[in-house]
Coordinates of C-alpha atoms and ligand atoms in Angstrom, one line a residue:
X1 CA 0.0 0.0 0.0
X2 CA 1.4 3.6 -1.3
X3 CA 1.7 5.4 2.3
X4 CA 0.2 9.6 1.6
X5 CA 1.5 12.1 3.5
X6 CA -1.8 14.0 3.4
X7 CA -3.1 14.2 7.2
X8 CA -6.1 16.7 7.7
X9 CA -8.0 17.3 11.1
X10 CA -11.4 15.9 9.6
X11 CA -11.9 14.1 6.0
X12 CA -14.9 14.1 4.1
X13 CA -16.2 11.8 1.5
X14 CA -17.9 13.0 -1.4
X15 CA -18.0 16.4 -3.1
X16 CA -21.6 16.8 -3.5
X17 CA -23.7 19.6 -2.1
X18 CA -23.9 18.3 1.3
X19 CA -19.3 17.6 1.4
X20 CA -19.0 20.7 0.0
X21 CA -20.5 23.0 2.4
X22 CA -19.8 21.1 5.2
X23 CA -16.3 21.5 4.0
X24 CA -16.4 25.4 4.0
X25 CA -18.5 26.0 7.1
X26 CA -15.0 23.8 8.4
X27 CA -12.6 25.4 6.7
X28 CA -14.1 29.2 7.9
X29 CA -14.1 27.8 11.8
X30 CA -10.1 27.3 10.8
X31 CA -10.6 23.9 10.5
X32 CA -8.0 21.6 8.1
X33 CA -10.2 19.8 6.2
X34 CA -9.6 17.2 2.8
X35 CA -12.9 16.3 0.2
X36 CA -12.1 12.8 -1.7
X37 CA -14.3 12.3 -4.1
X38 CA -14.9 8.9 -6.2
X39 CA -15.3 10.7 -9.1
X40 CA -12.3 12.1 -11.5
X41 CA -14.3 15.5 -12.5
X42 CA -18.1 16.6 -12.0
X43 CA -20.8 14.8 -13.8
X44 CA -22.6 18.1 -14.9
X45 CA -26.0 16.3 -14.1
X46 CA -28.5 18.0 -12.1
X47 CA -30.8 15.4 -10.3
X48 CA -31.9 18.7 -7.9
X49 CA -33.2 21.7 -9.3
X50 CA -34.5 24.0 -6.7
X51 CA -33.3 25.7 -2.9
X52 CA -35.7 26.7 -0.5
X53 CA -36.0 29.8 1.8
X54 CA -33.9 28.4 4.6
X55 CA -31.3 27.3 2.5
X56 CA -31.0 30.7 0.9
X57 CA -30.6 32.3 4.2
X58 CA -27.7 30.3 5.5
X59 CA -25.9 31.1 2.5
X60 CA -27.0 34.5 3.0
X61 CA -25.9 34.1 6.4
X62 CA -22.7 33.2 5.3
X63 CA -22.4 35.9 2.4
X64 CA -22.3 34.1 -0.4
X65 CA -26.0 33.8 -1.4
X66 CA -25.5 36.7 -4.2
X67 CA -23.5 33.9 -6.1
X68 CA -26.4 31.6 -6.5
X69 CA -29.1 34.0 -6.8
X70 CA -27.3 35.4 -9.9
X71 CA -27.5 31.9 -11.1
X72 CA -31.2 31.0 -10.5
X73 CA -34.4 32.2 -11.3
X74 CA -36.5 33.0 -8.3
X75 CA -40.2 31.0 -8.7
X76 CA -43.4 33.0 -6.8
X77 CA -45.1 29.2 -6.2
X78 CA -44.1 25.8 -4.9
X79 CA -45.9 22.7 -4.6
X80 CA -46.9 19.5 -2.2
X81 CA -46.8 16.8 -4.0
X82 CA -47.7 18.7 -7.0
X83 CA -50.4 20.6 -5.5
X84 CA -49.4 24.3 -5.6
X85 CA -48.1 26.2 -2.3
X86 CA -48.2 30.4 -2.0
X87 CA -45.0 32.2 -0.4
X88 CA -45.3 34.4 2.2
X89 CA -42.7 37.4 2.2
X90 CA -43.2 38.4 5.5
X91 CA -42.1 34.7 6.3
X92 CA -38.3 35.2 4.9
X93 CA -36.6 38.1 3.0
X94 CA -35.6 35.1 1.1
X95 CA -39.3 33.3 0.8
X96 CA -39.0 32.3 -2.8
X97 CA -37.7 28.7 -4.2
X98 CA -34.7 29.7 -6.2
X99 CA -34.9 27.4 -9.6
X100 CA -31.4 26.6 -10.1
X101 CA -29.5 23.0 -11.1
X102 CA -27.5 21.3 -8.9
X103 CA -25.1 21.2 -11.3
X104 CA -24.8 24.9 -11.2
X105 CA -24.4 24.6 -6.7
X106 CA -22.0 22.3 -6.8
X107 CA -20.0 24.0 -8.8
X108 CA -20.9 27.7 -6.9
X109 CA -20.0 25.7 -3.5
X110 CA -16.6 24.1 -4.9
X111 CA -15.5 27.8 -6.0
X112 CA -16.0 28.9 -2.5
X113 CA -14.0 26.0 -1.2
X114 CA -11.1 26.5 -3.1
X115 CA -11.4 30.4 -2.5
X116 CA -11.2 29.3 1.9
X117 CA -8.8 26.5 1.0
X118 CA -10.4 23.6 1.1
X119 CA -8.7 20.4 -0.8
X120 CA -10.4 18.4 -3.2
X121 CA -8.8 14.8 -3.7
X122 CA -10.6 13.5 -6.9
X123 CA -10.5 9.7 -8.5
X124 CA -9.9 8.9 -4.6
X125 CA -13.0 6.5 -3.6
X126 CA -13.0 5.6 0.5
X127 CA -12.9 2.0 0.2
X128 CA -11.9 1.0 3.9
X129 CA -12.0 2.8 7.4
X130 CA -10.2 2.1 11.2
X131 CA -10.7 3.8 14.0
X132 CA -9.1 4.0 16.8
X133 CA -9.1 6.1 20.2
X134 CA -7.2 8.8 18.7
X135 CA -8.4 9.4 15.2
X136 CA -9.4 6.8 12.0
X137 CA -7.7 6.3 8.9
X138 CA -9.2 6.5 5.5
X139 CA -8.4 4.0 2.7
X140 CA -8.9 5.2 -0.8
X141 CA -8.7 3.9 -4.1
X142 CA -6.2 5.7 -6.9
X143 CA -6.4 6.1 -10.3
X144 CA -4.2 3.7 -10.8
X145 CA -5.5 1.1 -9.6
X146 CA -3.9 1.3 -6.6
X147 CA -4.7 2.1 -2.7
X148 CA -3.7 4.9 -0.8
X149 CA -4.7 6.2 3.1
X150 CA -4.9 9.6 5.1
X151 CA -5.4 9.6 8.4
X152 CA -7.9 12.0 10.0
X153 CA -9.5 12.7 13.7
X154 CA -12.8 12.5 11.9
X155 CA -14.0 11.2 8.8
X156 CA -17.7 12.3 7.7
X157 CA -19.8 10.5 5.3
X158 CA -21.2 13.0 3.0
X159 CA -21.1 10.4 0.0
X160 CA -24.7 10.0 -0.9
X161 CA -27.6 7.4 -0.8
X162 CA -25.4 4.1 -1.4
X163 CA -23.0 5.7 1.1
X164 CA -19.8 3.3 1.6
X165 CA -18.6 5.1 5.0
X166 CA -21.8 4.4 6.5
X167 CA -21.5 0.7 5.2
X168 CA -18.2 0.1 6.6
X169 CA -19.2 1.9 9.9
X170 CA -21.9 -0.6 10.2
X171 CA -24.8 1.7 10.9
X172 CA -28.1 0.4 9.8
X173 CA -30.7 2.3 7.3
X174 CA -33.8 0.9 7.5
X175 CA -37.5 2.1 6.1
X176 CA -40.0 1.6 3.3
X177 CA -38.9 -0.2 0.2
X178 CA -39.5 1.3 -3.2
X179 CA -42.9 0.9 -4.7
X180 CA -43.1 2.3 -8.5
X181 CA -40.3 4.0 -10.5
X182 CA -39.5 7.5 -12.0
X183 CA -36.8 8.1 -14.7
X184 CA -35.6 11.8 -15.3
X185 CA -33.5 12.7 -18.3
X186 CA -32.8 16.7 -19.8
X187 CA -33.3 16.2 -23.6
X188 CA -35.1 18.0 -26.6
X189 CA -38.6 18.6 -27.4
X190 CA -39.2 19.8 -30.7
X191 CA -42.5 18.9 -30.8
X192 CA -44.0 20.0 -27.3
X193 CA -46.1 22.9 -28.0
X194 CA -47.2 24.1 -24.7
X195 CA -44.0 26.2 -22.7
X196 CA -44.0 23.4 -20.1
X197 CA -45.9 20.3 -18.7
X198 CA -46.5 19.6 -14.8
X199 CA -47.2 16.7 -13.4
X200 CA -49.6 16.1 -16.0
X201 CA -51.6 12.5 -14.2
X202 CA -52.8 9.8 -16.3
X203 CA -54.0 6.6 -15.7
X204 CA -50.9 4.8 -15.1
X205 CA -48.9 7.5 -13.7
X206 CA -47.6 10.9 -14.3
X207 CA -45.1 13.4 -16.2
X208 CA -43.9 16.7 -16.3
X209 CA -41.3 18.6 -19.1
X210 CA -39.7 21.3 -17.3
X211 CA -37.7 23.9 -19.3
X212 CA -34.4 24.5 -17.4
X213 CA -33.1 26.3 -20.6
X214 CA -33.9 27.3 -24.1
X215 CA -33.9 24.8 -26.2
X216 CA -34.1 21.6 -23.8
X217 CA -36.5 20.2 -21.2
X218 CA -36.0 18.0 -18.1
X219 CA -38.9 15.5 -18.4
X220 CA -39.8 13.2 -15.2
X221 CA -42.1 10.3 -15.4
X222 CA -43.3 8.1 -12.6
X223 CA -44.8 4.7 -13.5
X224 CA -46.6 3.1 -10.5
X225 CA -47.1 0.0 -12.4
X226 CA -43.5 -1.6 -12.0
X227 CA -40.2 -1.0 -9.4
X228 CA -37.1 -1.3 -11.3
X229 CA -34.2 -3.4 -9.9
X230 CA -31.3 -1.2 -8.6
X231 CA -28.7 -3.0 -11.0
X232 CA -30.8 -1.5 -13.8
X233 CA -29.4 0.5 -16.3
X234 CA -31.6 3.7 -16.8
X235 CA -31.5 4.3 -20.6
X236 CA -33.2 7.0 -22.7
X237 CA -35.3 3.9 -24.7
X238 CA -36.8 3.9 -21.5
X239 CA -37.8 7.6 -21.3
X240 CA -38.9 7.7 -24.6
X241 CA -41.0 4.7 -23.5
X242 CA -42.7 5.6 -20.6
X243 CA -43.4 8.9 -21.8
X244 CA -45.4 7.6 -24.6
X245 CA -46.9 5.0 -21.7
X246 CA -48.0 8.1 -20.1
X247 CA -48.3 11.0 -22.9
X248 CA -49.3 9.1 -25.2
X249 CA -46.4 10.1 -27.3
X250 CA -42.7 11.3 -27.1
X251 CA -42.8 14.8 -28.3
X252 CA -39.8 13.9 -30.7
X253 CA -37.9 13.4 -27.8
X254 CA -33.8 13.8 -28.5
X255 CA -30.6 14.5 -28.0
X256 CA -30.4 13.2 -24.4
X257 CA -27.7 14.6 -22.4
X258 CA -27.9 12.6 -19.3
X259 CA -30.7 9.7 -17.9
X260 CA -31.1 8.6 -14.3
X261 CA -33.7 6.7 -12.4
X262 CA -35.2 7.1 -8.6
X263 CA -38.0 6.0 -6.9
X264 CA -39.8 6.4 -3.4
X265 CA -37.6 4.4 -1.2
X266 CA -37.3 6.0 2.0
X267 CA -34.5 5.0 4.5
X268 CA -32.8 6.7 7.2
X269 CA -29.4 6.4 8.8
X270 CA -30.2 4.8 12.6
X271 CA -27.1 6.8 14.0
X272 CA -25.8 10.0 12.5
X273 CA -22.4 8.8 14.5
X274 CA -20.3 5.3 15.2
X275 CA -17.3 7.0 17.1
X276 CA -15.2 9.3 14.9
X277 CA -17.5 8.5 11.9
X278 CA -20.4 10.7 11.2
X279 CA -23.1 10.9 8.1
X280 CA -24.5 14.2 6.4
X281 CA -26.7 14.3 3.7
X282 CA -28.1 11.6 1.1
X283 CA -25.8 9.3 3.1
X284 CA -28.1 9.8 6.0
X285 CA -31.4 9.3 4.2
X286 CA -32.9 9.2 1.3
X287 CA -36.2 9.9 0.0
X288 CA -38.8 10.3 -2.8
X289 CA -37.7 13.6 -4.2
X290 CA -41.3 15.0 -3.9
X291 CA -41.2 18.8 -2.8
X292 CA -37.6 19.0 -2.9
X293 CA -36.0 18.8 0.1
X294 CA -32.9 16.5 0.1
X295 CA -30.4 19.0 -0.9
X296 CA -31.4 21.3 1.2
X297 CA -31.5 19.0 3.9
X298 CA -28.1 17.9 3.3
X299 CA -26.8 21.4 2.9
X300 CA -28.5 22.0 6.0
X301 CA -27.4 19.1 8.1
X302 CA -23.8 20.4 7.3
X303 CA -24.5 23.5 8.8
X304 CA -25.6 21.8 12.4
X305 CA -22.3 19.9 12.3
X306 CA -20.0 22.4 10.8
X307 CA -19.0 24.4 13.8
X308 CA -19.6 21.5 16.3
X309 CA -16.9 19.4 14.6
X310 CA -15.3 22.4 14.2
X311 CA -15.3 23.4 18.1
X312 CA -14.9 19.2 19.4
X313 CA -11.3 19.1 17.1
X314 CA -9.8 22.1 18.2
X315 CA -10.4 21.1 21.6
X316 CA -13.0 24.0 22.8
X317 CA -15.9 21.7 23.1
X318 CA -16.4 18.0 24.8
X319 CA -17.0 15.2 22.3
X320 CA -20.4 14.7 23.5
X321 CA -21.4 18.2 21.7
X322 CA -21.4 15.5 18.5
X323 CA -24.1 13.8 19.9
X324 CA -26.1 17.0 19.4
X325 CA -26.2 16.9 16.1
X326 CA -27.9 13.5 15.6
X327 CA -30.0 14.5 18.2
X328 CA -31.4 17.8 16.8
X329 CA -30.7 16.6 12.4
X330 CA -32.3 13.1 12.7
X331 CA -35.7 14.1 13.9
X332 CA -36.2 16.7 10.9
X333 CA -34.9 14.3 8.4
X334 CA -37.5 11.5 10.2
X335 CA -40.2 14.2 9.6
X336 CA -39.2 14.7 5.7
X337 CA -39.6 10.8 5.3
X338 CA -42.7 10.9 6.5
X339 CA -43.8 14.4 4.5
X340 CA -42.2 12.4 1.2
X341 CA -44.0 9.4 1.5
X342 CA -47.0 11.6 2.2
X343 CA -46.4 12.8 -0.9
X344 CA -46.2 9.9 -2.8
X345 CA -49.2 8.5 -1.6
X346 CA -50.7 11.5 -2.8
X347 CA -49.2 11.0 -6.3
X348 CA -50.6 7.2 -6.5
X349 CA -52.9 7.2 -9.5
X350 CA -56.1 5.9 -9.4
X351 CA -59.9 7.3 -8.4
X352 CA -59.5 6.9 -4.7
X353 CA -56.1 9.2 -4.9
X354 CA -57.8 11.3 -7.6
X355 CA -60.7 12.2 -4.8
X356 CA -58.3 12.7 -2.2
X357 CA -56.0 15.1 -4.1
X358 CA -59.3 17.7 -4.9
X359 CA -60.1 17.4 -1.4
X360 CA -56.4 18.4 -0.3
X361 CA -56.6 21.2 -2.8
X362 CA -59.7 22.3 -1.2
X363 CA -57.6 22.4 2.3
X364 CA -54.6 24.6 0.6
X365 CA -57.0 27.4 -0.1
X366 CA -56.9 28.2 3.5
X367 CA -53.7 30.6 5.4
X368 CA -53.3 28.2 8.1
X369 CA -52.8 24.6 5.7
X370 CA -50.9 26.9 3.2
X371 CA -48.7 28.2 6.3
X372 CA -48.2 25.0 7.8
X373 CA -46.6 23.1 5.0
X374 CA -44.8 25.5 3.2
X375 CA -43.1 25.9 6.7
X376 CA -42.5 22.2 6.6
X377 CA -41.4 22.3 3.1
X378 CA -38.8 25.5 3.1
X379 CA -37.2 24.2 6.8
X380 CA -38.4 27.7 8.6
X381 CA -40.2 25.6 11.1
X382 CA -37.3 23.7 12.4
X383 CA -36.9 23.9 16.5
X384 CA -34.3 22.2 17.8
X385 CA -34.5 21.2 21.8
X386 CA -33.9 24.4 23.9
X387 CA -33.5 24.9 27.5
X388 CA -35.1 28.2 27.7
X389 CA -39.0 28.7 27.3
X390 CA -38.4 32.1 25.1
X391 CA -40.8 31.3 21.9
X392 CA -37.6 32.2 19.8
X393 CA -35.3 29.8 21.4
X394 CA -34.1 26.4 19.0
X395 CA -35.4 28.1 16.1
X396 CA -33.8 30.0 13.3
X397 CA -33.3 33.5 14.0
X398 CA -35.5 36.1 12.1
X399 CA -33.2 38.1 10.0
X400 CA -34.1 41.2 11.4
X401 CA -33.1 45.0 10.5
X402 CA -30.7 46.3 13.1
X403 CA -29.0 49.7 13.9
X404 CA -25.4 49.4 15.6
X405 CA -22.6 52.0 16.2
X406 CA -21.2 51.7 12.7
X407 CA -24.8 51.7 11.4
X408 CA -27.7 49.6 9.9
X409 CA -27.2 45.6 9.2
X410 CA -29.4 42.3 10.1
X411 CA -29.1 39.9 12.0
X412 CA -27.9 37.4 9.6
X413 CA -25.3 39.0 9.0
X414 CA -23.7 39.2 11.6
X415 CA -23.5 35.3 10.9
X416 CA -20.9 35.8 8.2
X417 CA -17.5 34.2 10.0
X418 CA -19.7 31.5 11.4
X419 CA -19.0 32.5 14.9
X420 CA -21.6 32.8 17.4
X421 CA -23.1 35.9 18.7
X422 CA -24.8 37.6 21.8
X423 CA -26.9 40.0 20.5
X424 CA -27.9 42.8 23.2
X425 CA -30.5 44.5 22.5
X426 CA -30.9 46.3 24.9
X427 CA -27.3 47.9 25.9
X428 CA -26.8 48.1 29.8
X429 CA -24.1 45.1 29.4
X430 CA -25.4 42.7 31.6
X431 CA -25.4 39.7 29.3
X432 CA -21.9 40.8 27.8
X433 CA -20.5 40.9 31.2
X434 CA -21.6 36.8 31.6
X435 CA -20.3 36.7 28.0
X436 CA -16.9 37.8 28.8
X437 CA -15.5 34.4 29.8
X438 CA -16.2 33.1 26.3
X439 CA -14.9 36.3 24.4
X440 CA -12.5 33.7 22.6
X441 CA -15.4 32.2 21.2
X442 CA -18.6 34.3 21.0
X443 CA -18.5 37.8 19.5
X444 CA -20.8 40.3 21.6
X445 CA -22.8 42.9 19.1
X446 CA -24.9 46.1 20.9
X447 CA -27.7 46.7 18.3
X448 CA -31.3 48.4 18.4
X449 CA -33.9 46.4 16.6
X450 CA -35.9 48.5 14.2
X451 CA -39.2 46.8 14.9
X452 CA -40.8 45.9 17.9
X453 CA -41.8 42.7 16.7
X454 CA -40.2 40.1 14.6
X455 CA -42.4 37.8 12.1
X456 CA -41.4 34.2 12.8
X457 CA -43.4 31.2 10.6
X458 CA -45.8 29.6 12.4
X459 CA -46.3 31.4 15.8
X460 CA -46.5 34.5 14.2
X461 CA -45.5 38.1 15.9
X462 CA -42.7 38.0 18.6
X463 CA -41.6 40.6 20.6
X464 CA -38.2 41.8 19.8
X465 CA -36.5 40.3 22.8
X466 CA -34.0 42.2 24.7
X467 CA -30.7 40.0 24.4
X468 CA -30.1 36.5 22.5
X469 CA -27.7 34.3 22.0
X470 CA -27.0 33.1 18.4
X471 CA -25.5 30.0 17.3
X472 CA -22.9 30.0 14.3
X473 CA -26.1 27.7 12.5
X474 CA -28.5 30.6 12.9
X475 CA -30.5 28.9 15.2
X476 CA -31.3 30.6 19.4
X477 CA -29.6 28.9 22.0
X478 CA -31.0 31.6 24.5
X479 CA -33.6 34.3 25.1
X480 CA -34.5 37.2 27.0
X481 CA -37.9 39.1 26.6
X482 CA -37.8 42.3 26.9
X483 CA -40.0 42.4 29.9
X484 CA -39.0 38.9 31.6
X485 CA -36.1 38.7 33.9
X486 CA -32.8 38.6 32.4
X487 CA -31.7 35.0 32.7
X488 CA -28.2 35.2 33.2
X489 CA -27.9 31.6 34.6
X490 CA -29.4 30.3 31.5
X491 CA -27.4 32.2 29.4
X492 CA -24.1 31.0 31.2
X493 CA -25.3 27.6 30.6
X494 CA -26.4 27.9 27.4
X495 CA -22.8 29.4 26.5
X496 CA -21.1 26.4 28.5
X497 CA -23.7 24.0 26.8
X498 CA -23.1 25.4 23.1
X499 CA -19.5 26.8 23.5
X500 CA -17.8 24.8 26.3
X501 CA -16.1 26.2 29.4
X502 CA -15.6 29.8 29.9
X503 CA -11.5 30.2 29.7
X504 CA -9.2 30.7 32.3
X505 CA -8.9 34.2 33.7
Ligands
FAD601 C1 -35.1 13.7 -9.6 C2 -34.6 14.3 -8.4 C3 -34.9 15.7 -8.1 C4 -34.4 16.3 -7.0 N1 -34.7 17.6 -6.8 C5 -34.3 18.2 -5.6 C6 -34.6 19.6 -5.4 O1 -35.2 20.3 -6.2 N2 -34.2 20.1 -4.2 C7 -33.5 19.3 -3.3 O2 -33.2 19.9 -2.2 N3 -33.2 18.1 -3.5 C8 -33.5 17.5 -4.6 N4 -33.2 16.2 -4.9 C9 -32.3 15.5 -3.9 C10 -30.8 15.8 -4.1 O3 -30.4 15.6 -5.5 C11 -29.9 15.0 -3.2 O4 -30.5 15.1 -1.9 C12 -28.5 15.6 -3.1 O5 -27.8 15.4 -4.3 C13 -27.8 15.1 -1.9 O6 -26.5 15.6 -1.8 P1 -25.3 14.8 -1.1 O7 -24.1 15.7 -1.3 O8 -25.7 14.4 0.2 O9 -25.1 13.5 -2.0 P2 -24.7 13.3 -3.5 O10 -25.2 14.5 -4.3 O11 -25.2 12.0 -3.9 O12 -23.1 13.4 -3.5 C14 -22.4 12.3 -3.0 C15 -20.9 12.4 -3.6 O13 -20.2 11.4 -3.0 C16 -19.4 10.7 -4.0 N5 -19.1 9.4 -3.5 C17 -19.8 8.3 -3.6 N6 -19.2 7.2 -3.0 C18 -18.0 7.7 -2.7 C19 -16.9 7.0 -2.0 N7 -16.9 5.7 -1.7 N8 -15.8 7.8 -1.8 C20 -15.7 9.1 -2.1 N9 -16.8 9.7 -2.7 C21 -17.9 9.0 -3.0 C22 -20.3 10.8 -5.2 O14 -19.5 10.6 -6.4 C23 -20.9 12.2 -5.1 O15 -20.1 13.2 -5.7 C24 -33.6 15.5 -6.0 C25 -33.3 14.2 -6.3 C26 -33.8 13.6 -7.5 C27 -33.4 12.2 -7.7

C-alpha cells in the first residue's frame, strides 16, 4: 500500500452539495479539512433543481448567497406533491424557491471552497475505514488502480444514498422499500407545444417537461405499475417509453444529455455517529424527491455539524457536543420521510387518490394549511431542543433590521465568519459581562432592533426580545424578553452548553 502524507483534522467523502458546504462551514471555523471524491471531475448532471428559503438564508448568512441567486431564477409558487403552495414574504426576505440546477451549486460551493482553501482529492473512492481512540484512517482507491490512506480525527460521510462510509461503519438504514419508479433525463422537445408540462396525471402514472433552458426540457415520469431493480441500467429507450406510456407520445424526444432513475424508497441512517465516523446528507437518508427537500437537507445538516466538529477538534468543546447533532438533524430528516412518502401517496394514481387530491386542494386554499406546509417544506419551522421557554429559542433566528454603532445591518449578518453571537439588545451590558468568559469564542454585538416585533413562521408576531444568543447555524440557544427577567444563569449555561467552558482568567 502507497503510504500519503496528506493528514487533515477531519476528511470528508464526497464532493456533492452536502461535502461541499460542510467543508467550507469547516474550513471558515479554521478547521483543516480534505474532500475525496470517487469521481475524476463533475458529472454536470442536475438530479436537484431548486433551494428553499432556509437554504438561501444560510448562504446568506454566510455571504455568499448573491452567487447563486445570480444563477437562479427565483419562482413565486411551490408545490406539495404537485399541488401548488403560496409564499409568504413576510415569512423570509428570502421566501421564494430559487430554480437553479444542482449542477450549477456544486459547482458555486466548490468555487467557495477553493477560495477558503479547502482540498479536493478526486479519483480517490473511500474503500476502507479504522478507527481507533485517537483518530481513523481512510483507505482510498487511486487512479491507478492502486490504494492509498490519510489519516484524520474524523471522517464524515457525505457520500450520498449508497454511502460506503456508512456501510463500513456498520450503521443500519432501514424504512420503506421502493414501490413504482421515475426516470428523469434533460433532452429535446421539438415537438411539445405548450412552454411546459406539470405533473400532468394519467391513468398509469404521471409526467412533467420542465424547461431549465432554451432549447431543452428536463422531463420526469413516474410509473406506479413496476419498481425497477437497482442493477438496472436507466437508458433513454426507456424515457422515450414511458413517456409515450404516459403522454401518449414522445414529443420527438432527442438528444439526451444525461438519464437517471429514482424512486420512493425512504431510509434513514439509525445513528448520524459510530465513534469518529459521522453521516450528512443523502448518506443519512434518502427519500422520494417530492417537494424538494434533500439538498437542502443535506446542505443544512452540514450546517448543524459544521462548527460543532469544528469546536470538538480544536479542543473548545467535549465530544459529547457530537451527539447534538444526531439528536437535533435526525428528527427533521425523520419528519421529511414521512412528509415524502406523504407525498407519494398523494401521487398514487387511481380514483380513490384522484378524490383525495381535490379534497387536499380544497384544504390549501386556507392561510393556516398553506402556512403550515410551506413551513414544513422550506425548513423555517425547524426547532431544535432548547433549555429556555423564550418562543424564539431552538429556532432560526428572524433576519431582522438592526442599527449598531457603525450603522444599519441584520441579523444574519452578523452570521458571516460563522462565529456565534450575543446579540444585546438592549445595551446596559449585563449579558456581555456573563459573555466575557467566552470572548474567545462568542463575538458580543450592541444593536437596536428596528421593529418591535419580529415575524417568525408559524407562531407569528414576537416581541423583539431584549438579548439572544446566536449560534454559528443561525439557530437561538438563548432568550431574553424584553419584559421577563434577564436570565443570566441560563445564558451561562447555554454558552457552557453550546460553547464549552468559559477560559481561564
Ligand atoms: C429527480 C430528483 C430531483 C431532486 N430535486 C431536488 C430539489 O429540487 N431540491 C432538493 O433539495 N433536492 C432534490 N433532490 C435530492 C438531491 O439531489 C440530493 O438530496 C442531493 O444530491 C444530496 O447531496 P449529497 O451531497 O448528500 O449527496 P450526492 O449528491 O449523492 O453526493 C455524493 C458524492 O459522494 C461521491 N461518492 C460516492 N461514493 C464515494 C466514495 N466511496 N468515496 C468518495 N466519494 C464518494 C459521489 O460521487 C458524489 O459526488 C432531487 C433528487 C432527485 C433524484
Amino acid at each position: 500500500m502507497e503510504h500519503s502524507d496528506t493528514d487533515a483534522d477531519v476528511v470528508i467523502a464526497g464532493a456533492g452539495p452536502t461535502g461541499l458546504m460542510l467543508a467550507c462551514e469547516l474550513r471558515l471555523a479554521g478547521v483543516d479539512v480534505t474532500v475525496v471524491e470517487r469521481l475524476a471531475e463533475r458529472t454536470g448532471e442536475s438530479r436537484a433543481g431548486g433551494m428553499h428559503a432556509r437554504t438561501l438564508e444560510v448562504l446568506d448568512q454566510r455571504g455568499v448567497l448573491d452567487r447563486f441567486l445570480a444563477a437562479g431564477e427565483l419562482q413565486p409558487v411551490g408545490h406539495f406533491s404537485g399541488l401548488y403552495l403560496d409564499f409568504d414574504e413576510s415569512e423570509s426576505r428570502h421566501a421564494y424557491p430559487l430554480m437553479i440546477l444542482q449542477s450549477v451549486i456544486e459547482r458555486l460551493l466548490e468555487e467557495w471552497a477553493a477560495e477558503l482553501g479547502v482540498r479536493v482529492r478526486r479519483s480517490a473512492p473511500v474503500t476502507g475505514i479504522r478507527q481507533d481512540a485517537e483518530g481513523v484512517t481512510v483507505e482510498l482507491g487511486t487512479d491507478g488502480g492502486g490504494t492509498a490512506a490519510l489519516r484524520a480525527r474524523y471522517l464524515v460521510g457525505c457520500d450520498g444514498g449508497r454511502s460506503t462510509v456508512r456501510k463500513l461503519a456498520g450503521i443500519g438504514f432501514p424504512g420503506t422499500p421502493a414501490t413504482m419508479t421515475a426516470l428523469i433525463g434533460d433532452v429535446e422537445l421539438p415537438d411539445l407545444t405548450e412552454e411546459y408540462v406539470w405533473v400532468r396525471r394519467g391513468p398509469g402514472g404521471d409526467y412533467s417537461a420542465i424547461a431549465f433552458e432554451p432549447g431543452w426540457f428536463r422531463v420526469i415520469t413516474s410509473d406506479y405499475d413496476r419498481v425497477a431493480g437497482s442493477a438496472e441500467p436507466a437508458t433513454f429507450e426507456q424515457l422515450r417509453e414511458s413517456l409515450v406510456r404516459l403522454a401518449g407520445t414522445d414529443f420527438g424526444m432527442r438528444k439526451p444529455r444525461w438519464v437517471s432513475r429514482f424512486n420512493d424508497a425512504a431510509r434513514q441512517a439509525d445513528r448520524y455517529r459510530q465513534g469518529r465516523v459521522l453521516l450528512a446528507g443523502d448518506a443519512a437518508h434518502i427519500h422520494f424527491p417530492a417537494g424538494g427537500q434533500g439538498l437542502n437537507m443535506g446542505v443544512q445538516d452540514a450546517v448543524n455539524l459544521g462548527w460543532k466538529l469544528a469546536s470538538v477538534v480544536r479542543g473548545r468543546a467535549p465530544e459529547g457536543l457530537l451527539d447534538s447533532y444526531h439528536a437535533e438533524r435526525h428528527p427533521v430528516a425523520e419528519r421529511v420521510l414521512h412528509n415524502t412518502r406523504a407525498q407519494s401517496a398523494l401521487a398514487r394514481p387511481g380514483p380513490q387518490t384522484e378524490a383525495l387530491r381535490e379534497v387536499f386542494g380544497e384544504l390549501l386554499v386556507f392561510d393556516d394549511v398553506n402556512r403550515h406546509l410551506r413551513a414544513m417544506l422550506t425548513a423555517l419551522d425547524v426547532r431544535y431542543p432548547a433549555d429556555c421557554d423564550h418562543p424564539l429559542a431552538g429556532r432560526r433566528v428572524p433576519d431582522a433590521d438592526l442599527k449598531t454603532a457603525d450603522g444599519a445591518t441584520r441579523v444574519h449578518e452578523l452570521l458571516r465568519a460563522g462565529r456565534p453571537v450575543l446579540l444585546d439588545l438592549r445595551g446596559g451590558g449585563a449579558s456581555a459581562a456573563v459573555a466575557a468568559g467566552w470572548a474567545d469564542r462568542v463575538d458580543v454585538v450592541e444593536a437596536r432592533s428596528e421593529a418591535d416585533h419580529w415575524s417568525v413562521p408559524v407562531i407569528g408576531e414576537v416581541a423583539a426580545p431584549a438579548a439572544l444568543l446566536v449560534r454559528p447555524d443561525g439557530h437561538v440557544a438563548w432568550a431574553a424578553a424584553p419584559d421577563g427577567p434577564p436570565g443570566r444563569a441560563a445564558l451561562r449555561t447555554a454558552l457552557t452548553t453550546w460553547f464549552g467552558p468559559p477560559a481561564r482568567r
